[in-house]
XYZ file of C-alpha atoms in Angstrom:
578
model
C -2.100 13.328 45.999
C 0.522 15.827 45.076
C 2.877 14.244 42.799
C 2.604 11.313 40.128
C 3.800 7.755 39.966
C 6.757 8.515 37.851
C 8.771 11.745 39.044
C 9.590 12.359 35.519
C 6.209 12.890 34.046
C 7.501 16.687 34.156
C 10.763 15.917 32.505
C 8.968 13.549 29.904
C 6.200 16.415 28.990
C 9.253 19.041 28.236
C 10.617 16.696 25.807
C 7.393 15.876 24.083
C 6.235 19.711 23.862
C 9.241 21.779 24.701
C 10.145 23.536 28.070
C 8.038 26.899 26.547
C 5.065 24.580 26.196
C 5.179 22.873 29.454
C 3.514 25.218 32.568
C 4.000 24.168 36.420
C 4.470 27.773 37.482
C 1.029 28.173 39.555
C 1.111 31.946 38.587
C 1.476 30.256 34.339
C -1.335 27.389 34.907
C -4.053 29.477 36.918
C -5.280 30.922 33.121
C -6.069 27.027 32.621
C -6.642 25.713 36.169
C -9.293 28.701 36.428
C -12.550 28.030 34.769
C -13.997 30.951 32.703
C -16.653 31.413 34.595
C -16.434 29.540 38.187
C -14.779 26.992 39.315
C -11.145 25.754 39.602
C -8.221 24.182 41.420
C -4.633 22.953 40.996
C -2.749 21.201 38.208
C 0.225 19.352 38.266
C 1.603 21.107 35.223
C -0.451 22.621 31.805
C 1.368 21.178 28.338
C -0.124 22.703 24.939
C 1.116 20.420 22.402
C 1.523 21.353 18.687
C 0.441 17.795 17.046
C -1.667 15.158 17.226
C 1.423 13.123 18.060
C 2.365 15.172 20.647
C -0.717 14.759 22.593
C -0.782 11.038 22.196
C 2.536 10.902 23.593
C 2.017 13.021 26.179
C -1.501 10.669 26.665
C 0.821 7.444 27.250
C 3.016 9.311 29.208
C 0.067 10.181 31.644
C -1.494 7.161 31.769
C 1.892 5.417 32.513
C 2.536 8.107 35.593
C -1.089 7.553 36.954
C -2.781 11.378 36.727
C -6.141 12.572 35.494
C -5.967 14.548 32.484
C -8.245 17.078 31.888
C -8.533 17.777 27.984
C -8.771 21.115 27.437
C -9.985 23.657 24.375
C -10.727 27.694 24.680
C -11.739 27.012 28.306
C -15.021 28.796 27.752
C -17.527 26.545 29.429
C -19.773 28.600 32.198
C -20.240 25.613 34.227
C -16.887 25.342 35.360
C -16.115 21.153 33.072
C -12.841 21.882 31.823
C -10.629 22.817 34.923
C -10.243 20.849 38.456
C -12.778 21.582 41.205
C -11.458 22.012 44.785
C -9.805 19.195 46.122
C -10.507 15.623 46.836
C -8.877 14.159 43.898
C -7.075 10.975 44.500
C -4.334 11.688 41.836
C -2.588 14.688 40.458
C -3.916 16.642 37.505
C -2.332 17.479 34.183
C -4.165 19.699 31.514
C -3.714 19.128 28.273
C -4.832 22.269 26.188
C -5.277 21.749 22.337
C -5.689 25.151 21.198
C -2.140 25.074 18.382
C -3.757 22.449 16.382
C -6.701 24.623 14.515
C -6.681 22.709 11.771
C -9.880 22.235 9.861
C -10.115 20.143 6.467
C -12.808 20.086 4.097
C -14.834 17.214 3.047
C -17.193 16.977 -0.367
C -17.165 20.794 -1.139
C -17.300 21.715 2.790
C -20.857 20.044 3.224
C -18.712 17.909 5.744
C -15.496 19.216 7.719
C -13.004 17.528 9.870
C -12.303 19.865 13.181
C -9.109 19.309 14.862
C -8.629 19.291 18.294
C -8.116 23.323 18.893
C -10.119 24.448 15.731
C -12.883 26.881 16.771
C -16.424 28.182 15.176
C -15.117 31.623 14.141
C -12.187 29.417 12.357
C -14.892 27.625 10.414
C -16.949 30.671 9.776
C -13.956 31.744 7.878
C -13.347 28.323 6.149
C -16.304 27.923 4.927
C -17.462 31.178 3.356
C -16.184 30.862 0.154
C -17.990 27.637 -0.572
C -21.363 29.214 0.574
C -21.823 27.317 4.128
C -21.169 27.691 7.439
C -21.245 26.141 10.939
C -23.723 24.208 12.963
C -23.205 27.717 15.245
C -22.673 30.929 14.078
C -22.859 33.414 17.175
C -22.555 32.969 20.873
C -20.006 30.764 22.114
C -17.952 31.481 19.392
C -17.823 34.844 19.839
C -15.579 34.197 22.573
C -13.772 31.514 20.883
C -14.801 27.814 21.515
C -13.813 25.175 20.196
C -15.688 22.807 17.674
C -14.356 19.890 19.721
C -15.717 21.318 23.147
C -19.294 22.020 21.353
C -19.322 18.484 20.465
C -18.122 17.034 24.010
C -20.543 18.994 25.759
C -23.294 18.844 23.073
C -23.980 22.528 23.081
C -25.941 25.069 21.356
C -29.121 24.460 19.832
C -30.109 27.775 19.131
C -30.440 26.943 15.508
C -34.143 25.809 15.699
C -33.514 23.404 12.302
C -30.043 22.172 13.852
C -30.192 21.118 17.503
C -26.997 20.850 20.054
C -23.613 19.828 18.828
C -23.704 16.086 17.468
C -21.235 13.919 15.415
C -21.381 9.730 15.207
C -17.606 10.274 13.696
C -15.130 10.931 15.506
C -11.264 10.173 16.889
C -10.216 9.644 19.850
C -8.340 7.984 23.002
C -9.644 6.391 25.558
C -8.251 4.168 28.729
C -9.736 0.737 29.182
C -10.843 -1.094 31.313
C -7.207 -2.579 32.046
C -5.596 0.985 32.348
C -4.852 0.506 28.756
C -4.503 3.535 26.233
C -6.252 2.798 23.017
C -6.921 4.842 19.797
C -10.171 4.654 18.197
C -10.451 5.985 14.684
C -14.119 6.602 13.587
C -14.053 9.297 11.295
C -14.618 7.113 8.295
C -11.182 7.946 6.591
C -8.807 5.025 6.286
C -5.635 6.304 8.371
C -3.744 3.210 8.814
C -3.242 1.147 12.193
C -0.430 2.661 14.078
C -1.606 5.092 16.228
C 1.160 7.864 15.181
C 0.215 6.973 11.714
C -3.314 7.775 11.710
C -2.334 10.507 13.789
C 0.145 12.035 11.278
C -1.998 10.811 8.325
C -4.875 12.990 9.650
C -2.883 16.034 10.545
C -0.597 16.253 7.236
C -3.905 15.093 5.226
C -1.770 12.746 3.291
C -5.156 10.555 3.175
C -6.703 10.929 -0.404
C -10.049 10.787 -1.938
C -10.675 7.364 -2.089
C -9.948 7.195 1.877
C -12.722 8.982 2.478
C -15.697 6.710 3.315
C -19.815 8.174 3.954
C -20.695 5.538 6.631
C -24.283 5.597 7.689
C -23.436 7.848 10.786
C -24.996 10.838 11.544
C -22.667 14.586 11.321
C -25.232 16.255 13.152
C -28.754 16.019 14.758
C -30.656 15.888 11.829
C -34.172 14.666 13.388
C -33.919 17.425 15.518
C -36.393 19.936 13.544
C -39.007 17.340 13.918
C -38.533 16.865 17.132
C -38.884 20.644 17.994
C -41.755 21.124 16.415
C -44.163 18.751 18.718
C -44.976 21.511 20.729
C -47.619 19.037 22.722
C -44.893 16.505 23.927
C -44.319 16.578 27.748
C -40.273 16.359 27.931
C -37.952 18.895 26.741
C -36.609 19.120 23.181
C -32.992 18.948 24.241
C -31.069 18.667 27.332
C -27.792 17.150 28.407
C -28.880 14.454 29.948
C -30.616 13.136 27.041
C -29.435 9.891 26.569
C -30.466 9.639 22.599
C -27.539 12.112 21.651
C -25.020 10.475 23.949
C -22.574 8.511 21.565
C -18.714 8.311 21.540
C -17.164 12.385 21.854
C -21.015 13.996 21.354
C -21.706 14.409 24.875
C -18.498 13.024 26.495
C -17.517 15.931 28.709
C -13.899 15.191 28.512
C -14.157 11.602 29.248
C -12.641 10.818 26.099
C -9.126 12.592 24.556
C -10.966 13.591 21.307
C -8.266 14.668 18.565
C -10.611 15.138 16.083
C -14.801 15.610 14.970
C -16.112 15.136 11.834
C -19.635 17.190 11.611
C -22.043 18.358 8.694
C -22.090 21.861 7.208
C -25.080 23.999 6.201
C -25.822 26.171 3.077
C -26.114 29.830 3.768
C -29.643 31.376 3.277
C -29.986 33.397 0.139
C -32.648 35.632 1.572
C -32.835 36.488 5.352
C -34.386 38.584 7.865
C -35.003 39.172 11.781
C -38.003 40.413 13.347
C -37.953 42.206 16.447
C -41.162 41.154 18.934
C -42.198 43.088 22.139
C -45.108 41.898 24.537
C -46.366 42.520 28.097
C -48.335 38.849 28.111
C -46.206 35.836 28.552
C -49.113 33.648 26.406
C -48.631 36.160 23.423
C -45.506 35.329 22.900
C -46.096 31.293 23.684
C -48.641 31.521 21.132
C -46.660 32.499 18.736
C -44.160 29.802 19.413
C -46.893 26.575 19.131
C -48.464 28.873 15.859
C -44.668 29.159 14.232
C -43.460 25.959 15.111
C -46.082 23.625 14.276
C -48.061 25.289 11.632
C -45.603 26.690 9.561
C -44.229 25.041 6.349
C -40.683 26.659 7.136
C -38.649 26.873 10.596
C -37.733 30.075 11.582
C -33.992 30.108 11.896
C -33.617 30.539 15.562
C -35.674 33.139 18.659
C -34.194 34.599 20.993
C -35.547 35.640 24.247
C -34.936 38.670 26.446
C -36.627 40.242 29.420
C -36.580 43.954 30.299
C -33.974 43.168 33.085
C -31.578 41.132 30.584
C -32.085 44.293 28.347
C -31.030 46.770 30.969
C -28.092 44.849 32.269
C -26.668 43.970 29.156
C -26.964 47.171 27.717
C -24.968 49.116 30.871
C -22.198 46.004 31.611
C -21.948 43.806 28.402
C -21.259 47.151 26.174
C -17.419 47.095 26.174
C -18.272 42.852 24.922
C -20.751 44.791 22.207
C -18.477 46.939 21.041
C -15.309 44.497 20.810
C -17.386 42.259 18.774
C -18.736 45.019 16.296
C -15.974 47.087 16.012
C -12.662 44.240 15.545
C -15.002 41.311 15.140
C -15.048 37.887 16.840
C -11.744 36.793 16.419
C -10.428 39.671 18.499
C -12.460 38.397 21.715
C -9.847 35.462 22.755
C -6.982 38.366 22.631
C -9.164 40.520 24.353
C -9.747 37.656 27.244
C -6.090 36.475 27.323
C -4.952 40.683 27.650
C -7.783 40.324 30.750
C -5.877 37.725 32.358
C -2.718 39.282 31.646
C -3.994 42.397 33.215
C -5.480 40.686 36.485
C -2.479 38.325 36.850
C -0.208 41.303 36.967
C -2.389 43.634 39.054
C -2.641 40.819 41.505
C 0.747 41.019 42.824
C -0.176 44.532 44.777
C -1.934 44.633 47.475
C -3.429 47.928 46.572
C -5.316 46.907 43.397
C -8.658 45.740 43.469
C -9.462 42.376 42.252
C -10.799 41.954 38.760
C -9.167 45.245 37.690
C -9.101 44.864 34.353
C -13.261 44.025 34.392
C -13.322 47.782 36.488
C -11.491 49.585 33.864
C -13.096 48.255 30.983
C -16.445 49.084 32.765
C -15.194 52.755 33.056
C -13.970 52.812 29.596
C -17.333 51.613 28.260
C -19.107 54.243 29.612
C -17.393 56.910 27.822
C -19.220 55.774 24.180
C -22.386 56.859 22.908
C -25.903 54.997 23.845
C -24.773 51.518 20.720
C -28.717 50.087 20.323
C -30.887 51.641 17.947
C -34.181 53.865 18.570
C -36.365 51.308 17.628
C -35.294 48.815 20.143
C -34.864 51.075 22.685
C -38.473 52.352 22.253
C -39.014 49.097 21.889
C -37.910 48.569 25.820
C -40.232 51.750 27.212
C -43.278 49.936 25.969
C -42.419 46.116 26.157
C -41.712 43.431 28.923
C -40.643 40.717 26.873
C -38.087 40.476 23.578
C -38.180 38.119 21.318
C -35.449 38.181 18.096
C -36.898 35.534 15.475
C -34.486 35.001 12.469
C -36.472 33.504 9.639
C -34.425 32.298 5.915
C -35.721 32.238 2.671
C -39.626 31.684 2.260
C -39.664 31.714 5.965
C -39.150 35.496 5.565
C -42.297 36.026 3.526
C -44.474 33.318 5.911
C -43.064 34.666 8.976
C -44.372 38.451 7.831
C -47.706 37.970 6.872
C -48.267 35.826 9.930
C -46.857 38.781 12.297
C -49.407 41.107 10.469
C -52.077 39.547 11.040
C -51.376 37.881 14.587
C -50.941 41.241 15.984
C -54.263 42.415 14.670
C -56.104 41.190 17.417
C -53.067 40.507 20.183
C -51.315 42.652 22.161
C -47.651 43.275 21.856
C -46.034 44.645 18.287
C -42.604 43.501 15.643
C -40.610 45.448 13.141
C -38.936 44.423 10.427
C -35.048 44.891 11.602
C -32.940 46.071 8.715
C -29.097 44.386 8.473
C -27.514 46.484 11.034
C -30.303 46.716 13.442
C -30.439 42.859 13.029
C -26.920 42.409 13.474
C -27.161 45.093 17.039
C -30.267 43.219 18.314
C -28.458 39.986 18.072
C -25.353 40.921 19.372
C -27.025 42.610 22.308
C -28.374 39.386 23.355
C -25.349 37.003 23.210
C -22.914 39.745 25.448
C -26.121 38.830 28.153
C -23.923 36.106 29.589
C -20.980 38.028 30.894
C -23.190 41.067 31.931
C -24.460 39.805 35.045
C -20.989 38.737 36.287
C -19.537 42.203 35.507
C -22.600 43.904 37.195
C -21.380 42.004 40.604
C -17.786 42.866 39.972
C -19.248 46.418 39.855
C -21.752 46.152 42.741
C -20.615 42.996 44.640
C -19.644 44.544 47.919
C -23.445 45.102 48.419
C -24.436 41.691 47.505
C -24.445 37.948 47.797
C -23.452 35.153 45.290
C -24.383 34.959 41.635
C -26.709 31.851 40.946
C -27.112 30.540 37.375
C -29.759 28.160 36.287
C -29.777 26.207 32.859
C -33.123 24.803 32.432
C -35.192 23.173 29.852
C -38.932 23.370 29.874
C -40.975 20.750 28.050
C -42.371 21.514 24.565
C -46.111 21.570 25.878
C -45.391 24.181 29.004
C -47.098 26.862 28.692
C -46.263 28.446 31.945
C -42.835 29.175 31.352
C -41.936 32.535 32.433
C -40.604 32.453 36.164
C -42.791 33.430 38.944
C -40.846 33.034 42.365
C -42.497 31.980 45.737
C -42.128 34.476 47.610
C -40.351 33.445 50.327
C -37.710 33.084 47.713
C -37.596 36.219 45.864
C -37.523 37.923 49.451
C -33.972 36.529 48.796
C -32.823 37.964 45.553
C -31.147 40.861 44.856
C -31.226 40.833 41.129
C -32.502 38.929 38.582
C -31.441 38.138 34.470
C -34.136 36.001 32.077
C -33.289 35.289 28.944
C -32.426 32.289 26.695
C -33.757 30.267 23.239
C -37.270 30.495 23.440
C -38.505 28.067 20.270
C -36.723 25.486 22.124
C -38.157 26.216 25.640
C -34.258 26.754 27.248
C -34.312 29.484 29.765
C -30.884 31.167 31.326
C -32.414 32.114 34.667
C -29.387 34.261 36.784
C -29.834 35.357 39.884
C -27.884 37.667 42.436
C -28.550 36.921 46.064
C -29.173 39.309 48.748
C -25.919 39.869 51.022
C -25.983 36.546 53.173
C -27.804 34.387 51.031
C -27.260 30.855 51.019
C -27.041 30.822 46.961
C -27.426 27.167 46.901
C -30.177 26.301 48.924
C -32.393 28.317 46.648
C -31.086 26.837 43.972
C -31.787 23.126 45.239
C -35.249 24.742 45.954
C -36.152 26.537 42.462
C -34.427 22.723 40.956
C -36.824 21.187 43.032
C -39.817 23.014 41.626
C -38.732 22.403 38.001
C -38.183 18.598 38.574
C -42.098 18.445 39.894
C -42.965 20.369 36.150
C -40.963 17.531 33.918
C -38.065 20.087 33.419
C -34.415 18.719 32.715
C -31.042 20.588 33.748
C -28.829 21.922 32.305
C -30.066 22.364 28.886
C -27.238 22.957 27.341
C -23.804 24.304 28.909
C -23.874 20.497 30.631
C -22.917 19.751 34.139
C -19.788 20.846 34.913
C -19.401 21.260 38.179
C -22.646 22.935 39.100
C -25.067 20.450 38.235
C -25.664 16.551 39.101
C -24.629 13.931 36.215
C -28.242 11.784 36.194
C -28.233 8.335 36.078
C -28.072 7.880 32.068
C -25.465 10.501 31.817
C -23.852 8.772 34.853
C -23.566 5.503 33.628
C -22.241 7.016 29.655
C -19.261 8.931 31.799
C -18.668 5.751 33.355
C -18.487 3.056 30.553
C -16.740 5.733 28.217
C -14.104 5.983 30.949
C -14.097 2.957 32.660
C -11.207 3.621 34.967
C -11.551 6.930 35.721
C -8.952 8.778 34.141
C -10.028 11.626 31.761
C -12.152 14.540 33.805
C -12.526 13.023 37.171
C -15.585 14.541 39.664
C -17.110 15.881 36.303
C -20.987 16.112 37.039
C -20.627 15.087 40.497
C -19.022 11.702 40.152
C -16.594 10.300 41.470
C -13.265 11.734 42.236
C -11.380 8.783 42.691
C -9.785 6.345 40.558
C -11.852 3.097 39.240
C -15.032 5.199 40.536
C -14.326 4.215 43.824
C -16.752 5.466 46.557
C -16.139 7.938 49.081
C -13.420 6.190 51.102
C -13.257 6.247 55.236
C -9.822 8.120 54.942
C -11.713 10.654 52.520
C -14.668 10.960 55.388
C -14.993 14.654 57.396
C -12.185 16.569 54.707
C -14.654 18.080 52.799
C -13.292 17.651 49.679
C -16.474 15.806 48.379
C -19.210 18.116 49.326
């Protein structure tokens, strides 16, 4: 369980990626071994290869030494899928992380693009700007740097109400089958060649031309999706990660494939935009508005995002030094600003005397030296209002989306204003630092309190009933509570801090419970991880994808063990399975 078939593999990886590129210092790999938000465990070594090649070599040379390998992007997931768990693995682990091979090519005037393994959505952003488009996401994950690979293995976002979650039929990848084999897989629709390091090469060096370049009938994204939202009267959820319809080679893989490469649809920028800001102290006000929007009017708002006074609060006091990072430098600072935190923390770790998470503590401090950063009308917005909703509407959605507002709030409670660019671009930005708020509120508070709790949950289109209302013999045990999340699409972020003592998941079984008796699916969108339960379709896609075992192992609950074997007798009573 601690070291691989061949006693080499270490040697081998150095000469594939180079000694600097090749980490099995425990204090080096903890940065990978260490999800992002929870989760983690130990890897046999970290290699960050510079090429396609490289990571197919260092592929055969893992398969041929027996480990699991853990593909790995920007490491961003919050439900802990790109790191090892615990223990109870069967095999050692080596993480491969992608992140020097950015690369993104252009395909038909950038109405198509081909992401490498380690490109990301602020990358993209960038790319595609002079031609007028832009990416299937455009704030929130990618303001902390993921990958466009990652979004497509775990299916995320969805935000976008005309785009849906990550999705691609065209892809290229590696897989192991079901003979322990390593095969390539090349269905991007470019001719490559057949040697593996060939299409590899070909792809990287684009030495493919024009006439290479094939349009298959394969989808680049979920393009059924905005019909799909807008039956606001169907009884299952509009998107979830179990959904077995947009499970389909890399879209939804989880790292059960080694995906080198995504090939994904682009979208025109809006010539006219604007956001409305919504405040209500009704629940059904705002779920009117939601059924009215989405299935009466001729054009789909652009996305609506949901906040609830305690999100507000929160992220305004502990996700300001995020806020300010992001407006000040701009996205592409936030991965230096994360790697400078774990620079800090490693270092500060090795005295005693230093608290843990220091570098979350000073920037907390820091933070609070700056001036109040949301604007009046928001914050007035917050004294009389329960509920915030941000709705983004493009082109003659603007005008549609107005006169509606005026008269709808003729005769209902609640009110909206018209944001201009920078109050649009504050009210926005407020909501997507919610995430990280909550965990640097118990870094700040945490000796008082229990465990954080997350939930990731998608509500059917035709609930109407959607915002939380604890039993309660359960809120007796929390502390503090976060709502917020995509509301067009019915997926709720629902964070919770327990009371000191708490058994966090035993509520949580209990609140999942509840939702599974209302036709709710979980997670919506971050996928399983190592938080939630794989169900059975999802289940039975990890396990024909990977048929042995090899890429990701225990992801969504599975199986740890090679083959998928069960819970062996010499496994029984070590806990490593619980």
């Amino acid at each position: 369980m601690t070291a691989p078939r061949s006693s080499d593999l270490a040697a081998e990886l150095k000469a594939i990626v180079g000694n600097q590129y090749t980490l099995t210092d425990e204090d080096k790999t903890k940065p990978y071994s260490q999800g992002f938000r929870l989760g983690g465990g130990k890897a046999y070594a970290v290699v960050r290869p510079g090429s396609l090649v490289e990571i197919w070599r260092c592929l055969q040379a893992c398969v041929k030494a027996d480990v699991i390998v853990i593909m790995q992007a920007a490491n961003t997931g919050l439900t802990g899928g790109s790191t090892p768990n615990g223990a109870g693995y069967d095999r050692p682990i080596v993480i491969i992380s992608t992140m020097r091979i950015d690369d993104i090519q252009l395909i038909d005037q950038g109405k198509q693009i081909i992401g490498l393994a380690g490109s990301t959505l602020f990358g993209l952003e960038d790319t595609l700007k002079p031609y007028g488009r832009e990416p299937h996401s455009v704030i929130g994950s990618s303001c902390i740097g993921a990958s466009i690979v990652g979004g497509v293995c775990n299916n995320s976002g969805g935000a976008l109400v005309q785009r849906g979650p990550a999705y691609t039929e065209m892809s290229l990848f590696a897989q192991v089958n079901g003979d322990g084999e390593l095969q390539l897989v090349n269905n991007l629709g470019i001719e490559l060649g057949s040697d593996p390091e060939d299409i590899l090469t070909n792809l990287q060096n684009k030495t493919y031309q024009e006439k290479d370049i094939q349009f298959p009938e394969k989808r680049g994204s979920d393009n059924e999706y905005h019909e799909r939202i807008r039956d606001v009267d169907a009884e299952t959820p509009s998107r979830f990660n179990n959904d077995p319809r947009r499970l389909y080679e890399a879209s939804g893989c989880a790292g059960k494939l080694a995906v080198f490469a995504v090939r994904i649809d682009t979208f025109p920028i809006p010539e006219k935009y604007q956001v409305f800001y919504i405040g209500t102290n009704d629940p059904a006000v705002m779920e009117q508005m939601r059924r009215d929007m989405l299935s009466t009017f001729k054009n789909l708002p652009v996305s609506g995002e949901y906040m609830h006074n305690s999100s507000y609060d929160i992220s305004k006091k502990y996700g300001k030094d995020s806020y300010l990072v992001i407006d000040k430098l701009g996205t592409k600072y936030i991965p230096k600003m994360f790697a400078l935190k774990r620079t800090v923390d490693r270092w500060a770790g090795k005295f005693k005397f230093m608290p843990t998470k220091f570098s979350d503590i000073m920037m907390q401090y820091m933070s609070q030296l700056f001036p109040n950063h949301l604007p009046k009308r928001m914050e007035d917005f917050r004294e009389k209002y329960e509920h915030h909703w941000i709705v983004e509407t493009s082109n003659d959605g603007v005008d549609e989306a107005q006169a509606y507002l005026d008269n709808f709030f003729k005769d209902n409670e609640g009110g909206y204003f018209a944001c201009t660019k920078r109050e649009a671009d504050q009210a926005i930005l407020h909501r997507f630092v919610t995430g990280g708020a909550l965990s640097r509120y118990h870094v700040m508070n945490g000796k008082d309190l229990g465990s954080i709790m997350t939930i990731d949950v998608a509500f059917p289109r035709n609930e109407r009933d959607w915002f939380e209302e604890l039993p309660q013999d359960i809120e007796d045990k929390v502390a503090v509570k976060m709502y917020y999340g995509h509301f067009f699409c019915h997926v709720m972020h629902q964070n919770y801090i327990m009371k000191k003592g708490v058994d966090a998941k035993a509520v949580k079984k209990q609140i999942l419970s509840s939702y599974d008796a209302r036709g709710a699916e979980y997670p919506a969108e971050h996928n399983v991880g190592h938080e939630y339960v794989a169900k059975p379709a999802l289940r039975e896609f990890y396990q024909k994808t990977d048929p042995t075992n090899s890429f990701n192992s225990g992801i969504g609950g599975t199986s740890k063990l090679k083959n998928w074997q069960a819970l062996s007798d010499e496994h029984t009573g070590c806990g490593c399975h619980k």
